[in-house]
């Protein structure tokens, strides 16, 4: 920790940076993620380096761009304590500003970084890890990955951009652990590693001996005394020439061949890292290099573009899917009114949406998707939409929703306005899976009751169950289907603005209405703006607070809050501050009404699943989108909004257990303790989910229970259900980009851990490129895997700088109750590098919330705004590097 009495001006800038981070424990390293610390305690991982670098560049951005209407940030306020996302957001955007999306974006980058050690297409490629003296090739791949991240970010596909950024940072960090740069006594990152026009000099040649024999686990003096740059060989491909260094460690086959030993600095453990004693120095340089790479990206994207890349904003996106057929006039007007209200109310504030997405649909068409960061462009595009023609039912709603999901940032809300059932119901399972992969919540506002049969013209008699695909997608995404009438749609559409306020959904017990039984929910001191929504053919209801005070369904002000009714839709806004404790709702209705309780809070959580990998050179947690039946799985939880550390002595809220419940019935499946992993203020928790708990395929919900700083109970639920999938389905492509006119190989692995599986495999591509596969059907016994190859043909006419989405679906026999499993893969079609690589366009670096910075707009099915002209990194980075003490770069 930095002593309070040391003047900032007297510190070396690089030393200041590292003291500020409080990152490096007594010994540190480069295993994939926090799970790796079980194998090498005290190590700094790729996850640590990536997230700390991003926090530092974010702090630098905040220091250079004062927040609108608030006092500028001071570096001195962040010295002497751990740098936390919650603290940064509270200082810049205001107390309680949620950092959840920012932390989720960092998690995407970190998991993509860690995946380089696990994916079959990357884990053994020496070019991607700076192994086997392939330093020039490694630099080419590193710069290529950064270029792809830049192009994908400009195309507004930030998920793909984060994946490529994670891959680039992994390689960059590996250079300092796998090469002898640290052993050569270097105190700064390599000056030419990110600059492809600069030659890498003083490289060891194939006939230059580099290491002496070392038979111990720790090999501090095995490098020969010379000044040539080298790196260790790993495994048998390529084979190690005589006299060359190995990577080293217990899983490196090459380290048993003379010269034995190795030079990697991946961890604090001599069993994994023969040069473990230099781990700290390698981590320091890798951190500085990661900060430089992110600063270069910020320079090329501008502050607005960089902020979108990492979701550096407390605000969410605004995403509309609109039915434009002739009967939709009232619904389109309602969407326009809500969009206009949100734009006018939040423009220029921290809660201004960072993205606007609009996808129209009718029959037989849908799209194109319109994406922009400019509210005026969005409003202009929305205002041009009118209800025209095509007045029959059904419509291409799910196709349009799928398109919106592909372009909407994760953790967003998507609103669908329609009065028709879906014509493309065959997409239901795929869209369900995509909502969970993207963690987006979908709300359908439908102006036709499912029992009503008059209205639109129809080609055929339609089933009263025709809206079930919407119900399935809403359930899978944590959203809802709201049926209303034209005269109420503008009032009911107010849920759009409410959902944009980062609300959490409070768990109900039981989760669905049971006749004569009250619904129970808990309110804690960290909740405000509690809202109860009731929808259905309701005869009466009442709400009771912990003190026994009740309020019925009468409209207007009551003892607990304000009630509004729009047809069969009630909204009760509880007065602030709500009384803490147990609340009850009792609903009397003819059918089964729907009840949802939401509240605003900064205390929330992120989560992901993973498989422990302990028997390889890089122990860690291989990330999964969903748990797999029969496979023991780890649940990683990241609690957000733990509070500012301005009062470090105050007790933090903490969660002790995670509860799994079946969906939709709500039966408790199991309760597992949560264990802290790392400093409490970072909010990382882990739980081991036994395979027996995940033995049944199907959806389940996650709830965290614990205590706040005062010892009162806390209860939070994940915003959407998870799904236990029947098989593990992995889809990966060769590292790098796709070129027009090329044929790209893809790798597919499918594994079963729970029982025999007969599966059909189907593929799809957006846009519709040719895709062939050598595996269309497979039978798997328990604990058996199958591998397949796919070939994706990129036509000469493919749009440069565009994104391709490949989906593989594994389905059981037609009568099988086993749900499909989906794997999604994003790939980038990249334009050839221009002849003049230095002809890079200038980009503004204006304030991230100001309208003076250029906003990106796109109207395509996957392609957006300008490609790369020249190399993205070459050019000055302004004051960023000067502040960090890297002016020589």
Short mmCIF file of C-alpha atoms in Angstrom, two decimals, residues 60 107 170 218 264 267 280 376-377 388 399 483 538 576 630 664 675 688 713 738 777 802 827 834 870 877:
data_model
loop_
_atom_site.label_atom_id
_atom_site.label_comp_id
_atom_site.label_asym_id
_atom_site.label_seq_id
_atom_site.Cartn_x
_atom_site.Cartn_y
_atom_site.Cartn_z
CA UNK A 60 -6.77 7.27 -16.95
CA UNK A 107 -15.06 -10.94 -17.68
CA UNK A 170 -2.88 -13.60 -23.63
CA UNK A 218 14.20 -24.61 -9.93
CA UNK A 264 8.92 -20.20 -17.97
CA UNK A 267 3.64 -19.33 -11.65
CA UNK A 280 7.10 -10.89 -10.13
CA UNK A 376 -30.71 11.48 -32.97
CA UNK A 377 -29.96 8.90 -35.67
CA UNK A 388 -47.93 -0.56 -43.88
CA UNK A 399 -36.14 -14.25 -37.00
CA UNK A 483 -50.91 -9.01 -23.31
CA UNK A 538 -57.53 -10.62 -11.52
CA UNK A 576 -39.43 4.83 -0.63
CA UNK A 630 -23.36 -35.43 -15.35
CA UNK A 664 -40.93 -22.78 -13.46
CA UNK A 675 -16.45 -19.86 -0.68
CA UNK A 688 -18.72 -26.68 -6.41
CA UNK A 713 -30.77 -11.14 5.46
CA UNK A 738 -11.47 -15.00 -42.66
CA UNK A 777 -25.13 -37.91 -36.77
CA UNK A 802 -18.16 -8.04 -41.37
CA UNK A 827 -15.85 -15.02 -36.96
CA UNK A 834 -3.76 -1.59 -47.57
CA UNK A 870 -3.37 0.91 -42.31
CA UNK A 877 -0.99 7.82 -27.93
#
